Amino acid sequence: MSKKYVYLFSEGKGTMKELLGGKGANLAEMVSLGLPVPQGFTVTTEACTKYYDDGEVINNDIQNEIMQFIDKLEGIAGKKFGDAQNPLLVSVRSGSRASMPGMMDTILNLGLNDAVVDAMATKSGNPRWAYDCYRRFIQMYSDVVMEVGKSYFEELIDEMKEKKGITEDLDLTADDLKKLAQEFKAEYKAKIGSDFPDDAKVQLMGAIKAVFRSWNNDRAVSYRRMYDIPGDWGTAVNVQEMVFGNLGDTSGTGVAFTRNPATGEKSLVGEFLMNAQGEDVVAGIRTPNNIEELKGIMPDVYDEFIKITQKLENHYRDMQDMEFTIEDKKLFMLQTRSGKRTAAAALKIACDLVDEGAISDKDAVMMIDPRQLDALLHPQFDAAALKAATPIGKALPASPGAATGKPAFTAAEAKKRADAGEKIILVRLETTPEDIEGMAAAQGILTARGGMTSHAAVVARQMGTCCVAGCGELRIDEKGQVFTIGGKQYGVNDWISLDGSTGNFYGEEIGTTEATIGGEFGRIMDWADKYRKLEVRTNADSPHDSREAIGFGAQGIGLTRTEHMFFEHDRIPAIREMICAETVEQREAALAKLEPMQQSDFEGIYEAMEGRPVTIRFLDPPLHEFLPTEEKDIEKLAKDTGKSLADIKGIITRLHEFNPMMGHRGCRLAVTYPEIAVMQTKAVIKAAINVKKKHPDWAITPEIMIPLICEVKEFVFLKNIVKKVADELIAAAGVNLKYLVGTMIEIPRACLTADAVASEAEFFSFGTNDLTQMTFGFSRDDAGGFLDEYYQKKIFESDPFARIDQTGVGKLMEMAVALGKKARPDIKLGICGEHGGDPSSVEFCHKLGLTYVSCSPFRVPIARLAAAQAALKD
Amino acid sequence: MSKKYVYLFSEGKGTMKELLGGKGANLAEMVSLGLPVPQGFTVTTEACTKYYDDGEVINNDIQNEIMQFIDKLEGIAGKKFGDAQNPLLVSVRSGSRASMPGMMDTILNLGLNDAVVDAMATKSGNPRWAYDCYRRFIQMYSDVVMEVGKSYFEELIDEMKEKKGITEDLDLTADDLKKLAQEFKAEYKAKIGSDFPDDAKVQLMGAIKAVFRSWNNDRAVSYRRMYDIPGDWGTAVNVQEMVFGNLGDTSGTGVAFTRNPATGEKSLVGEFLMNAQGEDVVAGIRTPNNIEELKGIMPDVYDEFIKITQKLENHYRDMQDMEFTIEDKKLFMLQTRSGKRTAAAALKIACDLVDEGAISDKDAVMMIDPRQLDALLHPQFDAAALKAATPIGKALPASPGAATGKPAFTAAEAKKRADAGEKIILVRLETTPEDIEGMAAAQGILTARGGMTSHAAVVARQMGTCCVAGCGELRIDEKGQVFTIGGKQYGVNDWISLDGSTGNFYGEEIGTTEATIGGEFGRIMDWADKYRKLEVRTNADSPHDSREAIGFGAQGIGLTRTEHMFFEHDRIPAIREMICAETVEQREAALAKLEPMQQSDFEGIYEAMEGRPVTIRFLDPPLHEFLPTEEKDIEKLAKDTGKSLADIKGIITRLHEFNPMMGHRGCRLAVTYPEIAVMQTKAVIKAAINVKKKHPDWAITPEIMIPLICEVKEFVFLKNIVKKVADELIAAAGVNLKYLVGTMIEIPRACLTADAVASEAEFFSFGTNDLTQMTFGFSRDDAGGFLDEYYQKKIFESDPFARIDQTGVGKLMEMAVALGKKARPDIKLGICGEHGGDPSSVEFCHKLGLTYVSCSPFRVPIARLAAAQAALKD
């Protein structure tokens, strides 16, 4: 039997979303519930896939099958497609497996032509309606199917209204609309070079093809990228008998939600317009009425609608978003789906549904999109103020939240002015590790260069600071302390505001509100913790971050980057002295200055973590990152170290690397200068001994993590150094302190040889940022230059730095897990790349059988929820 | 039964090299052949491995086993170890599986102490001999076992000679030597802090331990790295009863080869010294006599020796390198092994042995070290002139051969002066692609920066031009046109000479001779071709290189780098114009200028290759490599393109990348600018059509290779462009032209997803340079900064850029081959990284089942031989 590509609504059901798309499955479900739904059929998502496989052609078999269903529909409706006397008109709408509101295309009133419309006008006695339908159809078809664009037609309407001296579309007469329809057809011919198609079948196939095609339009592609929807799913097409909300004053159309999508409150929210078709409610040309008002206009219809909405919510056990049309006092349901909602609403609805006994706590956990929680964890703009503001620019939404303040152009200045009480936005070409203090002091960060994983973006997300990154149009004059955008200059006394969730920024002050987390948030998190298998740790470099992360539910630290501590102004001189050392003794002397500082950092972190596990990564970045770039800092370094300016510049030149990401960094530093590993081991262990003495009941077990291992011998060399130093210190202190020595797995070769590595390493932590870079062979700092083209050309569907590439990087991770467990069955496995906070990546980590994920403090709740969902899906 | 760690010579045989080492196995074999060999035993390589496993300790079991064999040796010799009256003295020598001449340590006369030596002096009536043995032993033991160093002892000898007014060691009397022995012991105590050990067992264990330890001394480690000898093999130790060549005028010692190791001529070559011990022949303090002279001194001994040498050569069927000692007119053989020989000698000996019926042609193929051939394929210094010259510096031997000429400090100057007939050495801080013409015009290249895989090194090897790279001591004053080294300046009128095989360079003119390839070379190559399974192709970018490679036996081109053509002075303006284009049209206009040039390049290559396969890689390097760096060139570009200087500098800044190796390059360029792929396809196909028309019988099948693929969709996007353009051109021309579209496999993800890639790509060519970089996570340009430490710390044993890392990179290649063949069973598989000319990597490619290897023209014969050896080993 050949495959069935078309289903009547009455043949489908709600569970067939994969095949029929969300809209098609829900229409079928509503039919089976006995609700008033105009009849129709669904062309499956498989037909869409076939269309692409066949080179963007709907093959004859499928065309024939569709026309057989048109015949069936004709039988059901008692009307004839393309017939002038008793015409069947249909709508053609997209509907994919996942809801993608507004991303794809819709065509209404299909089946009209000059003959049909004239007959319809006469027969209905409502010529205004008939010609209104016709001009709408020509307009939509031209726009959607032939891609002529809407504006030409809107201009024609405006010209007509101007000529007639009217302002409202509703004031156009039947004759006006008839004339417009003909003008539209002429416009179509002028643009396309052939007549507007009269044949209903041609119209239908064109429309279906357009819907299929719209699956790959730019906005659908970027929507899918944003929400991790695979590009090969395809969309279904729903062909449905038209019902008309524009038949006159006893007709109308509207949308409604069973609960408030902004707050989650249990009360119907909706809008409608009388004498209108669907797009009018959305288009904003007329102001729609509150759904309550329908009660006054048509009490019976209103009551019926209320009953249906309750039935649907009870049936789907979730807040529903519905479309309806009233055709001459008769109510028709055109769509129902789970309604999109704000994060706060999502939490409240889930908890309410549990309390109402409608769903279980598992269901509640499953129904929250973890990505949404992000919005609850950062300051937000005052909504009204934001609406009134106009962006002066847009770039990458690199770190969420909202910030308002005055520009500072260097980190030092940002720190100084912030210390003096000013609200500061740090504006930089790009940030470097030297800027760290200024970044911490600023409300938000705006950069001209760099992508979602640039230094500014990564650090800002870590700090929970709002960041808008990579605005190419920004011209920054650091010396003059101004930046220019859109021809306008902004200086140190001008307010600017950044929206880290959209990437918009504004040339004015916009009030912000601190996000508050209601009780529902905690309830959902508790339920999530009940079901998840993965531990959730955090990446934190300071006691402050550690405490914050515990507040968000972190169970330990998966990554402490020791180098972030080095950049602080009281340490940087010592690290620079270390870099400029010419002998081991000089280096050790400089390291000796750093050791007590590192030790006290670690003590602070252990104290904050109260016995939870703490993973400390040894020095990772290339040394040149610590060297000064400004002439005056270079001069100071020369003075501090007693070297000549030329010597210092020579050192800077020698440390220059062609590809620093793949240069002298990570464990390679400690292989070259083992004294660095010695110092760091001392700091880690001495700190643990001290805190252990104060809190003998805490299970302090430092996990020392060696970065960038590519070969087991490298690891053994460093492990031997660590163990020698650590064991001596522990023995001398006479405390019972355990510690682990493990490694980052972030180089392909470490995955390929993970059995050998695991025979020596007590834990693995996947560094998926670097692993992604090396597996794909592109640097995250440079990929911005071409990745957009890759998305546009559909070579990549999602950003591999945001979401683990399961096909490639994931394969290496699987190998590493399998080989690692073979060599050491009880090996601890974690992930500390930025992917640790991405829900789909968390799910992948769950499937891989990792012990924990680690992410920045602000993503901990997201990871907790995603981990629970992964476990519940199993 | 516990493992046996010690074997008497009479228990072993010649095939036990893995266990007994080469020296031990050959001693055993000589014993079994009935030759006069002093008795002894071998401590196995497994004992060495155990020593390292146990933490550099010889465990008690092994010590006991050794002492049991000392007992046996005492029985055989009728002497007693450590006994004053009838002492057994032994030599202790290393002997690993592969011959590593001079790399490890030897101790003679072990078993002596004050009591023994006095008794020996008395008993033998030859006190001078006795005390000579003693002072030698103390000296060697102190140096080798206790690492005191030789110089202190040599100073004491010199002081003694000075005091006595003599110049020859032989003029030292017994008393002098006795006194020296005591001075040596005092020196030992001063340095070590304890008395020189009297106990023979302590001496023996110390000596064995020292030999084990010497397996990991720096020179052994670097020798192994050079010759691909695994570090875990370990060395055996041979303990042998001493025979004495220093017993007086009827004693002596010498070395000999059965054939001339320099020329291969069939005639005994050797040297000896009367009244001497082994090290004297090598040390050069006395001038040894030609072996022929022994005939006059001791005709019987000479005749016996000649017979033995013939017997050994016949037995081993190879030229032998032997050591012997005459103790009071009695001949003892101390060692035999296959003799090291020059490349020319190796070829002649192999052919002669075949002609003599001693070996088969397969044996001949197997006995040549492919790496040696390199020396035959490049110009060499006149040997006498070289010997007389003193190097002024030493750096990396980056590309073999010899060159003499006068320095030029810019590529342009090099080209100009070379065109005027001068011999030029290009001296640069480092080279860039812009220097290509100057590099081609120079005799040799000397750089201050960069490693074995720097731009200079890679391009020089490709060109077959001598190159010495990365001389950090070199101070180059480009403006002043001088360089300084060792405090001396060299300018444009000073001769300098480079030895690309040693890395030495000289401040004088040294005559060079073009290498000639005798008939033996061809015979060996023909035999190799008979047995190998792998095709051998070449990497060639010009008709000249192509013809040269065919001369060396290349069967096709595995890699044509189209960008190398872009750097020529008549093309660079057009490529720069292309880069500066702001619209597709501007870019196409610039590309249109390049197209006929590329087409004519390809026509030339097809003509040169006469129908052999030609693989053409599309544009690979990041675009910024083509942009000027010198201010005046930037100004010229601004003028040429009609842009402002600021605009051009802006473009240069925008194209800057943090990690260009992982940036916007390879196929990413063509994804962003498909018009580049269109132009290159046109040039490739039009050229093929033209040449095909001229030579209809040639099987021209261009293989278009897309670089840097990480995802199959990337490949499909570009393949579709290529096929559309190519098929139209072929159809229009009406010729029957086939072409292939395939890809480089050089990114880990391409290996991991090779099944998907192979479903679209018609061939794979492993780009192992980049694959190695990304698998290890280090850039070859920067790894120089830390790789030395990795070798010293024995983390790496060989340079992964020279020899394929089979553990990591090889695993990815295996995956890619298996997945690729699964998806496309007849897929063509090649390699075009620099590893394609490395013998061990060629063997690995054979094992992987690749179709071909491709390497620079000068390495083609090496690859042919290595491929044959790999096939014969199967």
Coordinates of N, CA, C and O in Angstrom, one line a residue, chain A residues 433-434 563 566-567 572 575-581 587 591 594 619-628 637 651-652 654-657 660 663-666 668-670 672-673 676:
Chain A
P433 N 40.5 40.1 29.4 CA 40.5 39.7 30.8 C 40.9 40.9 31.8 O 40.5 40.9 32.9
E434 N 41.7 41.8 31.2 CA 42.1 43.0 32.0 C 40.9 43.8 32.5 O 41.0 44.6 33.4
E563 N 42.4 31.5 37.1 CA 43.0 32.7 36.5 C 42.1 33.9 36.6 O 42.7 35.1 36.6
F566 N 43.5 36.0 39.1 CA 44.8 36.6 38.8 C 44.6 38.0 38.3 O 45.5 38.8 38.3
F567 N 43.5 38.3 37.7 CA 43.3 39.6 37.0 C 43.0 40.7 37.9 O 43.0 41.9 37.5
I572 N 47.6 41.1 39.7 CA 48.2 41.1 38.4 C 49.7 41.5 38.4 O 50.5 40.9 37.6
I575 N 51.6 38.2 39.0 CA 51.5 37.3 37.8 C 52.4 37.8 36.7 O 53.1 37.0 36.0
R576 N 52.4 39.1 36.5 CA 53.3 39.6 35.5 C 54.7 39.4 35.8 O 55.5 39.1 34.9
E577 N 55.1 39.6 37.0 CA 56.4 39.3 37.5 C 56.8 37.9 37.2 O 57.9 37.6 36.8
M578 N 55.9 37.0 37.5 CA 56.1 35.6 37.2 C 56.3 35.3 35.7 O 57.3 34.6 35.4
I579 N 55.6 36.0 34.9 CA 55.7 35.8 33.4 C 57.1 36.3 33.0 O 57.7 35.7 32.1
C580 N 57.5 37.4 33.6 CA 58.8 38.0 33.1 C 60.0 37.3 33.8 O 61.1 37.7 33.4
A581 N 59.8 36.4 34.6 CA 60.9 35.7 35.3 C 61.8 35.0 34.3 O 61.3 34.5 33.3
R587 N 60.8 32.9 39.1 CA 59.4 32.5 39.0 C 58.8 32.1 40.3 O 57.7 32.4 40.6
L591 N 55.6 33.5 42.3 CA 54.5 32.6 42.6 C 54.3 32.6 44.1 O 53.1 32.5 44.6
L594 N 51.8 35.1 45.0 CA 50.4 34.7 44.7 C 49.8 33.7 45.6 O 48.6 33.7 45.8
L619 N 45.6 26.9 36.2 CA 45.8 28.0 35.2 C 45.6 27.5 33.8 O 46.2 26.6 33.3
D620 N 44.8 28.3 33.0 CA 44.4 27.9 31.7 C 44.8 28.8 30.6 O 45.3 28.3 29.5
P621 N 44.6 30.1 30.7 CA 44.8 31.0 29.5 C 46.3 31.2 29.2 O 47.2 31.0 30.0
P622 N 46.6 31.5 27.9 CA 48.0 31.8 27.5 C 48.5 33.0 28.3 O 47.7 33.9 28.7
L623 N 49.7 32.9 28.7 CA 50.3 34.0 29.6 C 50.2 35.4 29.0 O 50.0 36.3 29.8
H624 N 50.2 35.5 27.7 CA 50.2 36.9 27.2 C 48.9 37.6 27.5 O 48.8 38.8 27.5
E625 N 47.8 36.8 27.9 CA 46.6 37.5 28.3 C 46.8 38.3 29.5 O 46.0 39.2 29.8
F626 N 47.8 38.0 30.3 CA 48.0 38.7 31.6 C 48.9 40.0 31.4 O 49.0 40.8 32.3
L627 N 49.5 40.1 30.2 CA 50.4 41.2 30.0 C 49.7 42.4 29.7 O 48.6 42.4 29.1
P628 N 50.3 43.6 30.0 CA 49.6 44.8 29.7 C 49.6 45.1 28.2 O 50.5 44.7 27.5
L637 N 55.3 48.0 34.3 CA 55.8 46.7 34.5 C 57.4 46.7 34.4 O 58.0 46.0 35.2
I651 N 59.5 40.5 25.6 CA 58.7 39.4 26.2 C 57.3 39.3 25.6 O 56.8 38.3 25.3
I652 N 56.7 40.5 25.5 CA 55.3 40.5 24.9 C 55.4 40.0 23.5 O 54.5 39.2 23.1
R654 N 57.6 37.9 22.2 CA 57.9 36.5 22.2 C 56.7 35.6 22.6 O 56.5 34.5 22.1
L655 N 55.8 36.2 23.4 CA 54.7 35.4 23.9 C 53.5 35.5 22.8 O 52.5 34.8 23.0
H656 N 53.7 36.4 21.8 CA 52.7 36.5 20.8 C 52.5 35.1 20.1 O 53.4 34.4 19.9
E657 N 51.2 34.8 19.9 CA 51.0 33.5 19.2 C 50.1 33.7 18.0 O 49.3 34.6 18.0
P660 N 46.4 31.7 19.5 CA 46.6 31.5 20.9 C 45.6 30.5 21.5 O 46.0 29.8 22.5
G663 N 47.5 27.4 21.5 CA 48.9 27.7 21.8 C 49.4 27.2 23.1 O 49.0 26.1 23.6
H664 N 50.2 28.0 23.7 CA 50.9 27.6 25.0 C 49.9 28.0 26.1 O 50.0 29.1 26.7
R665 N 49.0 27.1 26.5 CA 48.0 27.4 27.5 C 47.6 26.1 28.1 O 48.2 25.0 27.8
G666 N 46.7 26.1 29.1 CA 46.2 24.9 29.7 C 47.4 24.2 30.4 O 48.3 24.9 30.9
R668 N 49.7 22.8 29.3 CA 51.0 23.1 28.7 C 51.9 24.1 29.5 O 53.1 24.0 29.5
L669 N 51.2 25.0 30.1 CA 51.9 26.0 31.0 C 52.6 25.3 32.1 O 53.7 25.5 32.5
A670 N 51.8 24.4 32.8 CA 52.4 23.7 34.0 C 53.4 22.7 33.6 O 54.3 22.4 34.4
T672 N 55.6 23.2 31.2 CA 56.7 24.0 31.0 C 57.2 24.6 32.3 O 58.4 24.7 32.5
Y673 N 56.3 25.1 33.1 CA 56.7 25.7 34.4 C 56.0 24.9 35.5 O 55.0 25.4 36.1
I676 N 54.3 26.4 38.7 CA 53.0 27.0 38.8 C 52.0 25.9 39.4 O 51.2 26.2 40.3

